[in-house]
PDB file of C-alpha atoms in Angstrom:
ATOM      1  CA  MET A   1       0.015   0.027  -0.076  1.00 49.00           C
ATOM      2  CA  GLU A   2       1.140   3.256  -1.113  1.00 71.00           C
ATOM      3  CA  GLY A   3       0.281   6.723  -0.106  1.00 76.00           C
ATOM      4  CA  TYR A   4      -0.948   8.405   3.183  1.00 79.00           C
ATOM      5  CA  GLU A   5      -3.240   5.556   3.996  1.00 82.00           C
ATOM      6  CA  PRO A   6      -0.198   3.189   5.885  1.00 85.00           C
ATOM      7  CA  PHE A   7       1.206   6.357   7.322  1.00 87.00           C
ATOM      8  CA  PHE A   8      -1.773   7.257   9.156  1.00 86.00           C
ATOM      9  CA  GLY A   9      -2.740   3.703   9.835  1.00 86.00           C
ATOM     10  CA  LEU A  10      -5.812   3.774   7.469  1.00 83.00           C
ATOM     11  CA  ASN A  11      -7.414   0.495   5.752  1.00 84.00           C
ATOM     12  CA  GLU A  12      -8.871   2.490   3.053  1.00 80.00           C
ATOM     13  CA  ALA A  13      -8.696   5.925   1.470  1.00 78.00           C
ATOM     14  CA  PRO A  14     -10.919   8.229   3.018  1.00 74.00           C
ATOM     15  CA  PHE A  15     -11.013  10.706   0.007  1.00 75.00           C
ATOM     16  CA  SER A  16     -12.236   9.709  -3.481  1.00 76.00           C
ATOM     17  CA  LEU A  17     -14.120  10.646  -6.443  1.00 77.00           C
ATOM     18  CA  ALA A  18     -17.498   8.972  -4.849  1.00 79.00           C
ATOM     19  CA  PRO A  19     -18.005  10.427  -1.377  1.00 82.00           C
ATOM     20  CA  ASN A  20     -18.494   7.733   1.100  1.00 84.00           C
ATOM     21  CA  PRO A  21     -20.961   8.480   4.101  1.00 87.00           C
ATOM     22  CA  ARG A  22     -18.813   6.613   6.658  1.00 84.00           C
ATOM     23  CA  PHE A  23     -16.334   9.561   6.394  1.00 82.00           C
ATOM     24  CA  LEU A  24     -18.997  12.192   6.862  1.00 86.00           C
ATOM     25  CA  PHE A  25     -17.272  14.695   9.421  1.00 85.00           C
ATOM     26  CA  GLY A  26     -20.217  16.358  11.329  1.00 87.00           C
ATOM     27  CA  SER A  27     -19.234  20.002  11.055  1.00 91.00           C
ATOM     28  CA  ALA A  28     -21.842  22.462  12.562  1.00 94.00           C
ATOM     29  CA  SER A  29     -23.041  23.397   8.986  1.00 91.00           C
ATOM     30  CA  HIS A  30     -22.934  20.095   7.819  1.00 90.00           C
ATOM     31  CA  SER A  31     -25.221  18.890  10.711  1.00 93.00           C
ATOM     32  CA  ALA A  32     -27.377  21.802  10.354  1.00 94.00           C
ATOM     33  CA  ALA A  33     -28.078  20.707   6.737  1.00 92.00           C
ATOM     34  CA  LEU A  34     -28.443  17.061   7.170  1.00 92.00           C
ATOM     35  CA  ALA A  35     -31.026  17.948  10.217  1.00 93.00           C
ATOM     36  CA  GLN A  36     -33.111  20.056   7.534  1.00 94.00           C
ATOM     37  CA  VAL A  37     -33.113  17.688   4.975  1.00 92.00           C
ATOM     38  CA  ALA A  38     -34.103  14.946   7.317  1.00 89.00           C
ATOM     39  CA  TYR A  39     -36.814  17.128   8.924  1.00 93.00           C
ATOM     40  CA  ALA A  40     -38.285  18.072   5.314  1.00 93.00           C
ATOM     41  CA  LEU A  41     -38.342  14.442   4.383  1.00 88.00           C
ATOM     42  CA  GLU A  42     -40.168  13.499   7.751  1.00 88.00           C
ATOM     43  CA  ARG A  43     -42.523  16.324   6.989  1.00 92.00           C
ATOM     44  CA  ARG A  44     -43.082  14.427   3.537  1.00 89.00           C
ATOM     45  CA  GLU A  45     -42.330  17.661   1.704  1.00 90.00           C
ATOM     46  CA  PRO A  46     -42.586  17.177  -2.264  1.00 88.00           C
ATOM     47  CA  LEU A  47     -39.060  18.636  -3.071  1.00 87.00           C
ATOM     48  CA  VAL A  48     -35.972  19.196  -0.999  1.00 89.00           C
ATOM     49  CA  VAL A  49     -33.288  21.312  -2.571  1.00 88.00           C
ATOM     50  CA  LEU A  50     -29.840  21.246  -1.436  1.00 88.00           C
ATOM     51  CA  THR A  51     -27.432  23.859  -3.012  1.00 88.00           C
ATOM     52  CA  GLY A  52     -23.947  25.025  -2.381  1.00 88.00           C
ATOM     53  CA  GLU A  53     -20.526  25.672  -3.816  1.00 91.00           C
ATOM     54  CA  ILE A  54     -18.349  22.912  -5.609  1.00 88.00           C
ATOM     55  CA  GLY A  55     -16.733  20.705  -2.840  1.00 85.00           C
ATOM     56  CA  THR A  56     -18.739  21.726   0.186  1.00 88.00           C
ATOM     57  CA  GLY A  57     -20.359  18.098   0.555  1.00 88.00           C
ATOM     58  CA  LYS A  58     -23.899  18.042  -0.942  1.00 89.00           C
ATOM     59  CA  THR A  59     -23.398  14.736  -2.477  1.00 88.00           C
ATOM     60  CA  LEU A  60     -22.091  13.424   0.494  1.00 89.00           C
ATOM     61  CA  LEU A  61     -24.832  14.506   2.683  1.00 91.00           C
ATOM     62  CA  CYS A  62     -27.377  13.337   0.075  1.00 88.00           C
ATOM     63  CA  ARG A  63     -25.823   9.947   0.367  1.00 89.00           C
ATOM     64  CA  THR A  64     -25.781   9.956   4.029  1.00 92.00           C
ATOM     65  CA  VAL A  65     -29.458  10.939   3.940  1.00 89.00           C
ATOM     66  CA  LEU A  66     -29.959   7.849   1.706  1.00 87.00           C
ATOM     67  CA  GLN A  67     -28.246   5.552   3.854  1.00 88.00           C
ATOM     68  CA  ARG A  68     -30.188   6.388   6.928  1.00 87.00           C
ATOM     69  CA  LEU A  69     -33.792   6.364   5.403  1.00 85.00           C
ATOM     70  CA  GLU A  70     -35.916   3.626   6.185  1.00 82.00           C
ATOM     71  CA  ARG A  71     -36.189   1.333   3.010  1.00 80.00           C
ATOM     72  CA  LYS A  72     -39.819   1.760   2.602  1.00 80.00           C
ATOM     73  CA  THR A  73     -38.922   5.581   1.747  1.00 79.00           C
ATOM     74  CA  PHE A  74     -39.356   6.510  -1.962  1.00 80.00           C
ATOM     75  CA  LEU A  75     -37.206   9.436  -3.137  1.00 81.00           C
ATOM     76  CA  ALA A  76     -35.257  10.334  -6.087  1.00 84.00           C
ATOM     77  CA  VAL A  77     -32.151  12.179  -6.355  1.00 83.00           C
ATOM     78  CA  VAL A  78     -31.781  14.493  -9.315  1.00 87.00           C
ATOM     79  CA  ASP A  79     -27.971  15.448  -9.516  1.00 82.00           C
ATOM     80  CA  ASP A  80     -27.902  17.059 -12.879  1.00 87.00           C
ATOM     81  CA  PRO A  81     -29.245  20.552 -12.727  1.00 83.00           C
ATOM     82  CA  LEU A  82     -29.305  20.509 -16.550  1.00 92.00           C
ATOM     83  CA  LEU A  83     -31.855  17.910 -17.300  1.00 93.00           C
ATOM     84  CA  ASP A  84     -34.495  18.793 -19.730  1.00 95.00           C
ATOM     85  CA  ARG A  85     -37.992  18.263 -18.709  1.00 95.00           C
ATOM     86  CA  ASP A  86     -38.582  15.087 -20.354  1.00 95.00           C
ATOM     87  CA  ASP A  87     -35.385  13.676 -18.862  1.00 95.00           C
ATOM     88  CA  LEU A  88     -36.305  14.643 -15.678  1.00 93.00           C
ATOM     89  CA  LEU A  89     -39.694  12.985 -15.870  1.00 93.00           C
ATOM     90  CA  ARG A  90     -38.210   9.810 -17.123  1.00 93.00           C
ATOM     91  CA  LEU A  91     -35.704   9.842 -14.257  1.00 92.00           C
ATOM     92  CA  LEU A  92     -38.208  10.261 -11.709  1.00 91.00           C
ATOM     93  CA  LEU A  93     -40.283   7.581 -13.406  1.00 92.00           C
ATOM     94  CA  GLN A  94     -37.294   5.268 -13.028  1.00 92.00           C
ATOM     95  CA  ASP A  95     -36.359   5.966  -9.438  1.00 88.00           C
ATOM     96  CA  PHE A  96     -40.030   5.339  -8.455  1.00 86.00           C
ATOM     97  CA  GLY A  97     -40.420   2.328 -10.252  1.00 87.00           C
ATOM     98  CA  VAL A  98     -43.052   3.215 -12.709  1.00 91.00           C
ATOM     99  CA  ILE A  99     -40.799   2.280 -15.869  1.00 90.00           C
ATOM    100  CA  SER A 100     -37.501   0.320 -15.966  1.00 85.00           C
ATOM    101  CA  LYS A 101     -34.087   1.662 -17.321  1.00 78.00           C
ATOM    102  CA  ASP A 102     -34.521  -0.693 -20.306  1.00 76.00           C
ATOM    103  CA  ARG A 103     -37.834   0.625 -21.100  1.00 60.00           C
ATOM    104  CA  SER A 104     -36.748   3.924 -20.814  1.00 55.00           C
ATOM    105  CA  ARG A 105     -33.668   3.554 -23.235  1.00 56.00           C
ATOM    106  CA  GLN A 106     -36.031   1.686 -25.814  1.00 52.00           C
ATOM    107  CA  ARG A 107     -37.959   4.771 -25.707  1.00 54.00           C
ATOM    108  CA  CYS A 108     -35.024   7.170 -26.020  1.00 53.00           C
ATOM    109  CA  GLY A 109     -33.084   5.513 -28.678  1.00 51.00           C
ATOM    110  CA  GLN A 110     -35.329   3.345 -30.695  1.00 51.00           C
ATOM    111  CA  PRO A 111     -39.064   2.662 -30.865  1.00 51.00           C
ATOM    112  CA  ALA A 112     -40.401  -0.297 -28.955  1.00 45.00           C
TER     113      ALA A 112
END
């Protein structure tokens, strides 16, 4: 193993391109954002928007919330702000299990 992992006695790299909720540091601002998102979901708000500068931990917070939710909770995470109306609807329908990803691909690329 090379790098800082053995130096600090780490078994795995805490920094990667895919944020891992195991490495969430509960700073005051992150804890407050996490509490606000959790509260909105408990109230069954139809839409929750999390914004912030690049690298501030938005994706990590979303993954942490997903990990902590009960399995019976239905939600969709939209992480592409540039989706057009049809693609957004398709993503939501896929996430809620109304259509399969295979069915969606057929409609996008070829007639069914």
